[in-house]
């Protein structure tokens, strides 16, 4: 099966073309450049390099979130439109799980995280088993304090992964002491080859129509509105005219 | 017979997700518009992040409906056109990403369209545009006069220096307790009242084509607040009528002066606020009195708001002039037509 895998959930961009579990071509960038400008030209180049046409693709896999809202929407919109118009499978994979799957050591507890500002992170807890990435704590938007509390309770060595770990490294070391471990920097970037492989094993969505990023957070405007109007709503929010 | 030119057009610059199929730049085969007004009503105005989230929910549904309604297969299409600015960046990005992916997957050329050119080309569905022409564009984000010496050339001769007319409507709407979007309700209310407050008409007699509505907005708010303080209740219909008359007087005066300064064949009225009956009627009346030979073309009421049909019509003209984009097309939130600095003669 020919697979296109895309991840623009944060500053790094990774895109790959796979033939089942075999990598055909991949590009990863980690520069402050607009994903909107970069993504599709990279996809074009990858397909050209592999001698494939868009219509040869059989499955589109995309990192569905969490991450930067705008970043998520670029790959997700691209993926859902490609899947819709090519009439092929669409699979959304957690951006955090994609990162965690960079770690291959069996049994390890892995904590991928992205900074969400103001001492909050997007994080999950995963364990690498012989057959899969097992979810110990589902992805969520969580304060660094609560994440640390959860990890202290587990009382096991944990391996942190992600470029944003450095922001919280001192606090994490201080509180988790010997249980704090850091993966090598080489593993900190999302890898669309890993994403594509995860996507081969996950179930495609029923239809691309309703596919949206997993932001894991309401917008601030909605949070405020709900506080003030607990029993009201203006649904349906979107109407055809 | 020549093959039909069929453009699949995308629009997502603000709070409407829209996809249309346009034949030969002049016939609407479908024009699916998903509006988010109900959602943004909660906040009293468009919240950009919420808008972007709705666009991504809707975009492929709209493509599918537009193709089905037009009874067109992807292989029948000639090109894809998309609004790439101006507008909300996150909102624009969804339409741009979807249009690019669709064009790429189906080997179709991609046409970048300026949203404001789209508004002007809504008038194309009434009759062909004849050049030179001037377009008066009035919307929530823009109030500008655009000179078009020939096809696919757009030059700004004047614009608002502060609030757009539509913005002013929404702001005074809040004071009157009218929920967003306030334009239509104020227009209706205005017809029941009379211009008794004589609000200022800023810049009306200046020799340029620029507008300013923030002074009017402040005068309005001060009048209402002052009455509140002395426990006086003002007639809402008269307030609305006075506000609207002031907006219309300025816009009409400047537009008439542009007709005086430029020799044009057509005057086009377009943009969201072009649906305002007060403005449509006053302008028609004055033009037929003062410029009876000038062809006045009003964008159809149904196409004044944001929609992809107008983007398809503008895209058709851009395509004729070989304006294409590649896969690196990005959203340009502050995209503007070129200015004509020596517009004032
Ligand atoms: Zn508009």
mmCIF file of N, CA and C in Angstrom, chain A residues 11-103:
data_model
loop_
_atom_site.group_PDB
_atom_site.id
_atom_site.type_symbol
_atom_site.label_atom_id
_atom_site.label_comp_id
_atom_site.label_asym_id
_atom_site.label_seq_id
_atom_site.Cartn_x
_atom_site.Cartn_y
_atom_site.Cartn_z
ATOM 1 N N UNK A 11 6.645 23.341 14.940
ATOM 2 C CA UNK A 11 7.613 23.959 14.036
ATOM 3 C C UNK A 11 8.219 22.971 13.029
ATOM 4 N N UNK A 12 8.597 21.740 13.458
ATOM 5 C CA UNK A 12 9.125 20.808 12.460
ATOM 6 C C UNK A 12 8.034 20.390 11.471
ATOM 7 N N UNK A 13 8.467 20.128 10.258
ATOM 8 C CA UNK A 13 7.549 19.599 9.247
ATOM 9 C C UNK A 13 8.148 18.280 8.782
ATOM 10 N N UNK A 14 7.336 17.236 8.746
ATOM 11 C CA UNK A 14 7.840 15.971 8.230
ATOM 12 C C UNK A 14 6.812 15.367 7.292
ATOM 13 N N UNK A 15 7.296 14.912 6.141
ATOM 14 C CA UNK A 15 6.418 14.285 5.154
ATOM 15 C C UNK A 15 7.135 13.085 4.564
ATOM 16 N N UNK A 16 6.409 11.991 4.366
ATOM 17 C CA UNK A 16 7.043 10.782 3.836
ATOM 18 C C UNK A 16 6.105 10.027 2.918
ATOM 19 N N UNK A 17 6.712 9.281 2.003
ATOM 20 C CA UNK A 17 5.952 8.353 1.166
ATOM 21 C C UNK A 17 6.447 6.946 1.504
ATOM 22 N N UNK A 18 5.504 6.053 1.813
ATOM 23 C CA UNK A 18 5.847 4.689 2.186
ATOM 24 C C UNK A 18 5.188 3.707 1.222
ATOM 25 N N UNK A 19 5.829 2.557 1.099
ATOM 26 C CA UNK A 19 5.178 1.424 0.443
ATOM 27 C C UNK A 19 5.075 0.359 1.529
ATOM 28 N N UNK A 20 3.907 0.198 2.080
ATOM 29 C CA UNK A 20 3.734 -0.581 3.321
ATOM 30 C C UNK A 20 4.749 -0.107 4.356
ATOM 31 N N UNK A 21 5.519 -1.038 4.919
ATOM 32 C CA UNK A 21 6.432 -0.607 5.975
ATOM 33 C C UNK A 21 7.778 -0.100 5.466
ATOM 34 N N UNK A 22 7.858 0.024 4.159
ATOM 35 C CA UNK A 22 9.119 0.441 3.552
ATOM 36 C C UNK A 22 9.080 1.946 3.259
ATOM 37 N N UNK A 23 10.133 2.642 3.668
ATOM 38 C CA UNK A 23 10.200 4.066 3.351
ATOM 39 C C UNK A 23 10.684 4.266 1.926
ATOM 40 N N UNK A 24 9.974 5.107 1.172
ATOM 41 C CA UNK A 24 10.427 5.425 -0.186
ATOM 42 C C UNK A 24 11.146 6.774 -0.220
ATOM 43 N N UNK A 25 10.581 7.759 0.452
ATOM 44 C CA UNK A 25 11.220 9.080 0.494
ATOM 45 C C UNK A 25 10.666 9.876 1.653
ATOM 46 N N UNK A 26 11.503 10.726 2.209
ATOM 47 C CA UNK A 26 11.041 11.521 3.347
ATOM 48 C C UNK A 26 11.771 12.855 3.381
ATOM 49 N N UNK A 27 11.069 13.891 3.850
ATOM 50 C CA UNK A 27 11.701 15.196 4.087
ATOM 51 C C UNK A 27 11.272 15.681 5.461
ATOM 52 N N UNK A 28 12.237 16.119 6.253
ATOM 53 C CA UNK A 28 11.912 16.742 7.530
ATOM 54 C C UNK A 28 12.640 18.071 7.606
ATOM 55 N N UNK A 29 11.907 19.123 7.970
ATOM 56 C CA UNK A 29 12.557 20.422 8.154
ATOM 57 C C UNK A 29 12.288 20.889 9.574
ATOM 58 N N UNK A 30 13.162 21.717 10.080
ATOM 59 C CA UNK A 30 12.971 22.254 11.421
ATOM 60 C C UNK A 30 13.426 23.708 11.426
ATOM 61 N N UNK A 31 12.747 24.481 10.583
ATOM 62 C CA UNK A 31 13.105 25.882 10.421
ATOM 63 C C UNK A 31 11.859 26.715 10.611
ATOM 64 N N UNK A 32 12.040 27.981 10.933
ATOM 65 C CA UNK A 32 10.884 28.847 11.103
ATOM 66 C C UNK A 32 10.368 29.285 9.745
ATOM 67 N N UNK A 33 9.770 28.353 9.050
ATOM 68 C CA UNK A 33 9.210 28.701 7.741
ATOM 69 C C UNK A 33 7.759 28.284 7.735
ATOM 70 N N UNK A 34 6.992 29.018 6.962
ATOM 71 C CA UNK A 34 5.569 28.778 6.933
ATOM 72 C C UNK A 34 5.220 27.422 6.324
ATOM 73 N N UNK A 35 4.508 26.592 7.091
ATOM 74 C CA UNK A 35 4.128 25.269 6.594
ATOM 75 C C UNK A 35 3.211 25.371 5.379
ATOM 76 N N UNK A 36 2.433 26.446 5.327
ATOM 77 C CA UNK A 36 1.516 26.635 4.204
ATOM 78 C C UNK A 36 2.291 26.765 2.893
ATOM 79 N N UNK A 37 3.450 27.429 2.954
ATOM 80 C CA UNK A 37 4.268 27.600 1.752
ATOM 81 C C UNK A 37 4.990 26.297 1.427
ATOM 82 N N UNK A 38 5.430 25.602 2.465
ATOM 83 C CA UNK A 38 6.317 24.456 2.268
ATOM 84 C C UNK A 38 5.643 23.127 1.955
ATOM 85 N N UNK A 39 4.524 22.862 2.630
ATOM 86 C CA UNK A 39 4.014 21.483 2.646
ATOM 87 C C UNK A 39 3.757 20.886 1.257
ATOM 88 N N UNK A 40 2.921 21.540 0.464
ATOM 89 C CA UNK A 40 2.546 20.917 -0.808
ATOM 90 C C UNK A 40 3.727 20.792 -1.787
ATOM 91 N N UNK A 41 4.608 21.813 -1.880
ATOM 92 C CA UNK A 41 5.802 21.624 -2.725
ATOM 93 C C UNK A 41 6.644 20.414 -2.283
ATOM 94 N N UNK A 42 6.733 20.178 -0.981
ATOM 95 C CA UNK A 42 7.489 19.016 -0.496
ATOM 96 C C UNK A 42 6.795 17.720 -0.922
ATOM 97 N N UNK A 43 5.472 17.690 -0.791
ATOM 98 C CA UNK A 43 4.721 16.498 -1.218
ATOM 99 C C UNK A 43 4.943 16.246 -2.716
ATOM 100 N N UNK A 44 4.867 17.315 -3.498
ATOM 101 C CA UNK A 44 5.101 17.196 -4.946
ATOM 102 C C UNK A 44 6.463 16.582 -5.226
ATOM 103 N N UNK A 45 7.474 17.101 -4.537
ATOM 104 C CA UNK A 45 8.842 16.616 -4.751
ATOM 105 C C UNK A 45 8.980 15.150 -4.345
ATOM 106 N N UNK A 46 8.405 14.801 -3.194
ATOM 107 C CA UNK A 46 8.503 13.408 -2.723
ATOM 108 C C UNK A 46 7.884 12.450 -3.742
ATOM 109 N N UNK A 47 6.729 12.819 -4.259
ATOM 110 C CA UNK A 47 6.068 11.932 -5.223
ATOM 111 C C UNK A 47 6.875 11.857 -6.520
ATOM 112 N N UNK A 48 7.425 12.973 -6.929
ATOM 113 C CA UNK A 48 8.261 12.985 -8.129
ATOM 114 C C UNK A 48 9.469 12.060 -7.938
ATOM 115 N N UNK A 49 10.111 12.194 -6.759
ATOM 116 C CA UNK A 49 11.291 11.362 -6.469
ATOM 117 C C UNK A 49 10.963 9.870 -6.504
ATOM 118 N N UNK A 50 9.754 9.526 -6.062
ATOM 119 C CA UNK A 50 9.406 8.119 -5.985
ATOM 120 C C UNK A 50 8.722 7.632 -7.259
ATOM 121 N N UNK A 51 8.576 8.527 -8.209
ATOM 122 C CA UNK A 51 7.962 8.147 -9.485
ATOM 123 C C UNK A 51 6.470 7.847 -9.373
ATOM 124 N N UNK A 52 5.855 8.414 -8.362
ATOM 125 C CA UNK A 52 4.426 8.162 -8.170
ATOM 126 C C UNK A 52 3.601 9.381 -8.563
ATOM 127 N N UNK A 53 2.346 9.118 -8.877
ATOM 128 C CA UNK A 53 1.387 10.199 -9.108
ATOM 129 C C UNK A 53 0.477 10.245 -7.888
ATOM 130 N N UNK A 54 -0.177 11.385 -7.709
ATOM 131 C CA UNK A 54 -1.091 11.497 -6.565
ATOM 132 C C UNK A 54 -2.101 10.351 -6.550
ATOM 133 N N UNK A 55 -2.598 9.992 -7.747
ATOM 134 C CA UNK A 55 -3.646 8.955 -7.765
ATOM 135 C C UNK A 55 -3.122 7.548 -7.453
ATOM 136 N N UNK A 56 -1.781 7.402 -7.332
ATOM 137 C CA UNK A 56 -1.239 6.105 -6.910
ATOM 138 C C UNK A 56 -1.351 5.917 -5.396
ATOM 139 N N UNK A 57 -1.558 6.996 -4.687
ATOM 140 C CA UNK A 57 -1.633 6.898 -3.220
ATOM 141 C C UNK A 57 -2.872 6.120 -2.795
ATOM 142 N N UNK A 58 -2.707 5.335 -1.727
ATOM 143 C CA UNK A 58 -3.842 4.538 -1.259
ATOM 144 C C UNK A 58 -4.275 4.895 0.157
ATOM 145 N N UNK A 59 -3.424 5.617 0.835
ATOM 146 C CA UNK A 59 -3.786 6.003 2.198
ATOM 147 C C UNK A 59 -3.047 7.289 2.572
ATOM 148 N N UNK A 60 -3.781 8.189 3.202
ATOM 149 C CA UNK A 60 -3.167 9.426 3.696
ATOM 150 C C UNK A 60 -3.180 9.346 5.218
ATOM 151 N N UNK A 61 -2.014 9.551 5.817
ATOM 152 C CA UNK A 61 -1.910 9.526 7.279
ATOM 153 C C UNK A 61 -1.468 10.914 7.734
ATOM 154 N N UNK A 62 -2.131 11.427 8.743
ATOM 155 C CA UNK A 62 -1.769 12.777 9.192
ATOM 156 C C UNK A 62 -1.693 12.847 10.717
ATOM 157 N N UNK A 63 -0.725 13.610 11.193
ATOM 158 C CA UNK A 63 -0.632 13.879 12.630
ATOM 159 C C UNK A 63 -1.768 14.829 12.973
ATOM 160 N N UNK A 64 -2.719 14.347 13.777
ATOM 161 C CA UNK A 64 -4.005 15.031 13.946
ATOM 162 C C UNK A 64 -4.033 15.974 15.143
ATOM 163 N N UNK A 65 -2.964 15.973 15.917
ATOM 164 C CA UNK A 65 -2.945 16.832 17.091
ATOM 165 C C UNK A 65 -2.592 16.032 18.317
ATOM 166 N N UNK A 66 -2.345 16.724 19.386
ATOM 167 C CA UNK A 66 -2.384 18.181 19.553
ATOM 168 C C UNK A 66 -1.174 18.856 18.905
ATOM 169 N N UNK A 67 -1.151 20.192 19.031
ATOM 170 C CA UNK A 67 -0.052 20.965 18.463
ATOM 171 C C UNK A 67 -0.492 22.389 18.219
ATOM 172 N N UNK A 68 0.264 23.091 17.384
ATOM 173 C CA UNK A 68 -0.106 24.467 17.041
ATOM 174 C C UNK A 68 -1.378 24.413 16.199
ATOM 175 N N UNK A 69 -2.389 25.203 16.574
ATOM 176 C CA UNK A 69 -3.689 25.109 15.896
ATOM 177 C C UNK A 69 -3.564 25.345 14.390
ATOM 178 N N UNK A 70 -2.847 26.397 14.033
ATOM 179 C CA UNK A 70 -2.715 26.715 12.609
ATOM 180 C C UNK A 70 -1.913 25.634 11.898
ATOM 181 N N UNK A 71 -0.841 25.184 12.537
ATOM 182 C CA UNK A 71 -0.020 24.126 11.955
ATOM 183 C C UNK A 71 -0.850 22.883 11.697
ATOM 184 N N UNK A 72 -1.619 22.473 12.693
ATOM 185 C CA UNK A 72 -2.456 21.278 12.563
ATOM 186 C C UNK A 72 -3.397 21.399 11.380
ATOM 187 N N UNK A 73 -3.966 22.591 11.223
ATOM 188 C CA UNK A 73 -4.967 22.753 10.165
ATOM 189 C C UNK A 73 -4.354 22.648 8.772
ATOM 190 N N UNK A 74 -3.089 23.010 8.631
ATOM 191 C CA UNK A 74 -2.491 22.958 7.292
ATOM 192 C C UNK A 74 -2.373 21.510 6.817
ATOM 193 N N UNK A 75 -1.752 20.629 7.630
ATOM 194 C CA UNK A 75 -1.638 19.230 7.193
ATOM 195 C C UNK A 75 -2.999 18.541 7.186
ATOM 196 N N UNK A 76 -3.849 18.859 8.160
ATOM 197 C CA UNK A 76 -5.150 18.184 8.244
ATOM 198 C C UNK A 76 -6.047 18.552 7.061
ATOM 199 N N UNK A 77 -6.070 19.830 6.699
ATOM 200 C CA UNK A 77 -6.874 20.238 5.539
ATOM 201 C C UNK A 77 -6.328 19.589 4.270
ATOM 202 N N UNK A 78 -5.005 19.617 4.126
ATOM 203 C CA UNK A 78 -4.385 19.003 2.959
ATOM 204 C C UNK A 78 -4.735 17.517 2.905
ATOM 205 N N UNK A 79 -4.592 16.831 4.048
ATOM 206 C CA UNK A 79 -4.831 15.383 4.094
ATOM 207 C C UNK A 79 -6.287 15.046 3.805
ATOM 208 N N UNK A 80 -7.212 15.782 4.423
ATOM 209 C CA UNK A 80 -8.621 15.414 4.237
ATOM 210 C C UNK A 80 -9.086 15.722 2.818
ATOM 211 N N UNK A 81 -8.535 16.795 2.216
ATOM 212 C CA UNK A 81 -8.909 17.119 0.844
ATOM 213 C C UNK A 81 -8.337 16.079 -0.124
ATOM 214 N N UNK A 82 -7.078 15.675 0.093
ATOM 215 C CA UNK A 82 -6.484 14.643 -0.762
ATOM 216 C C UNK A 82 -7.274 13.339 -0.634
ATOM 217 N N UNK A 83 -7.557 12.926 0.605
ATOM 218 C CA UNK A 83 -8.264 11.663 0.819
ATOM 219 C C UNK A 83 -9.647 11.707 0.176
ATOM 220 N N UNK A 84 -10.314 12.863 0.316
ATOM 221 C CA UNK A 84 -11.649 13.007 -0.266
ATOM 222 C C UNK A 84 -11.588 12.913 -1.789
ATOM 223 N N UNK A 85 -10.724 13.714 -2.402
ATOM 224 C CA UNK A 85 -10.758 13.791 -3.863
ATOM 225 C C UNK A 85 -10.124 12.565 -4.533
ATOM 226 N N UNK A 86 -9.163 11.919 -3.841
ATOM 227 C CA UNK A 86 -8.568 10.693 -4.394
ATOM 228 C C UNK A 86 -9.383 9.466 -3.995
ATOM 229 N N UNK A 87 -10.342 9.687 -3.103
ATOM 230 C CA UNK A 87 -11.192 8.609 -2.615
ATOM 231 C C UNK A 87 -10.376 7.467 -1.993
ATOM 232 N N UNK A 88 -9.490 7.830 -1.065
ATOM 233 C CA UNK A 88 -8.654 6.828 -0.387
ATOM 234 C C UNK A 88 -8.788 6.965 1.125
ATOM 235 N N UNK A 89 -8.217 5.990 1.826
ATOM 236 C CA UNK A 89 -8.285 5.979 3.289
ATOM 237 C C UNK A 89 -7.614 7.206 3.905
ATOM 238 N N UNK A 90 -8.190 7.658 4.993
ATOM 239 C CA UNK A 90 -7.596 8.747 5.772
ATOM 240 C C UNK A 90 -7.445 8.270 7.206
ATOM 241 N N UNK A 91 -6.230 8.422 7.737
ATOM 242 C CA UNK A 91 -5.984 8.010 9.114
ATOM 243 C C UNK A 91 -5.382 9.173 9.880
ATOM 244 N N UNK A 92 -5.956 9.472 11.046
ATOM 245 C CA UNK A 92 -5.387 10.488 11.924
ATOM 246 C C UNK A 92 -4.651 9.805 13.065
ATOM 247 N N UNK A 93 -3.437 10.247 13.324
ATOM 248 C CA UNK A 93 -2.640 9.664 14.413
ATOM 249 C C UNK A 93 -2.260 10.785 15.368
ATOM 250 N N UNK A 94 -2.221 10.482 16.645
ATOM 251 C CA UNK A 94 -1.814 11.484 17.630
ATOM 252 C C UNK A 94 -0.401 11.994 17.333
ATOM 253 N N UNK A 95 -0.240 13.313 17.362
ATOM 254 C CA UNK A 95 1.088 13.899 17.146
ATOM 255 C C UNK A 95 2.033 13.499 18.269
ATOM 256 N N UNK A 96 1.483 13.326 19.477
ATOM 257 C CA UNK A 96 2.321 12.951 20.622
ATOM 258 C C UNK A 96 2.757 11.491 20.508
ATOM 259 N N UNK A 97 1.815 10.656 20.108
ATOM 260 C CA UNK A 97 2.137 9.242 19.931
ATOM 261 C C UNK A 97 3.196 9.063 18.845
ATOM 262 N N UNK A 98 3.086 9.857 17.782
ATOM 263 C CA UNK A 98 4.069 9.814 16.691
ATOM 264 C C UNK A 98 5.469 10.070 17.236
ATOM 265 N N UNK A 99 5.541 11.076 18.102
ATOM 266 C CA UNK A 99 6.834 11.426 18.699
ATOM 267 C C UNK A 99 7.319 10.288 19.612
ATOM 268 N N UNK A 100 6.406 9.772 20.443
ATOM 269 C CA UNK A 100 6.769 8.699 21.387
ATOM 270 C C UNK A 100 7.275 7.470 20.646
ATOM 271 N N UNK A 101 6.705 7.233 19.456
ATOM 272 C CA UNK A 101 7.075 6.028 18.707
ATOM 273 C C UNK A 101 8.488 6.099 18.138
ATOM 274 N N UNK A 102 9.149 7.250 18.293
ATOM 275 C CA UNK A 102 10.567 7.328 17.919
ATOM 276 C C UNK A 102 11.423 6.456 18.827
ATOM 277 N N UNK A 103 10.886 6.143 20.026
ATOM 278 C CA UNK A 103 11.643 5.355 21.011
ATOM 279 C C UNK A 103 11.338 3.877 20.788
#
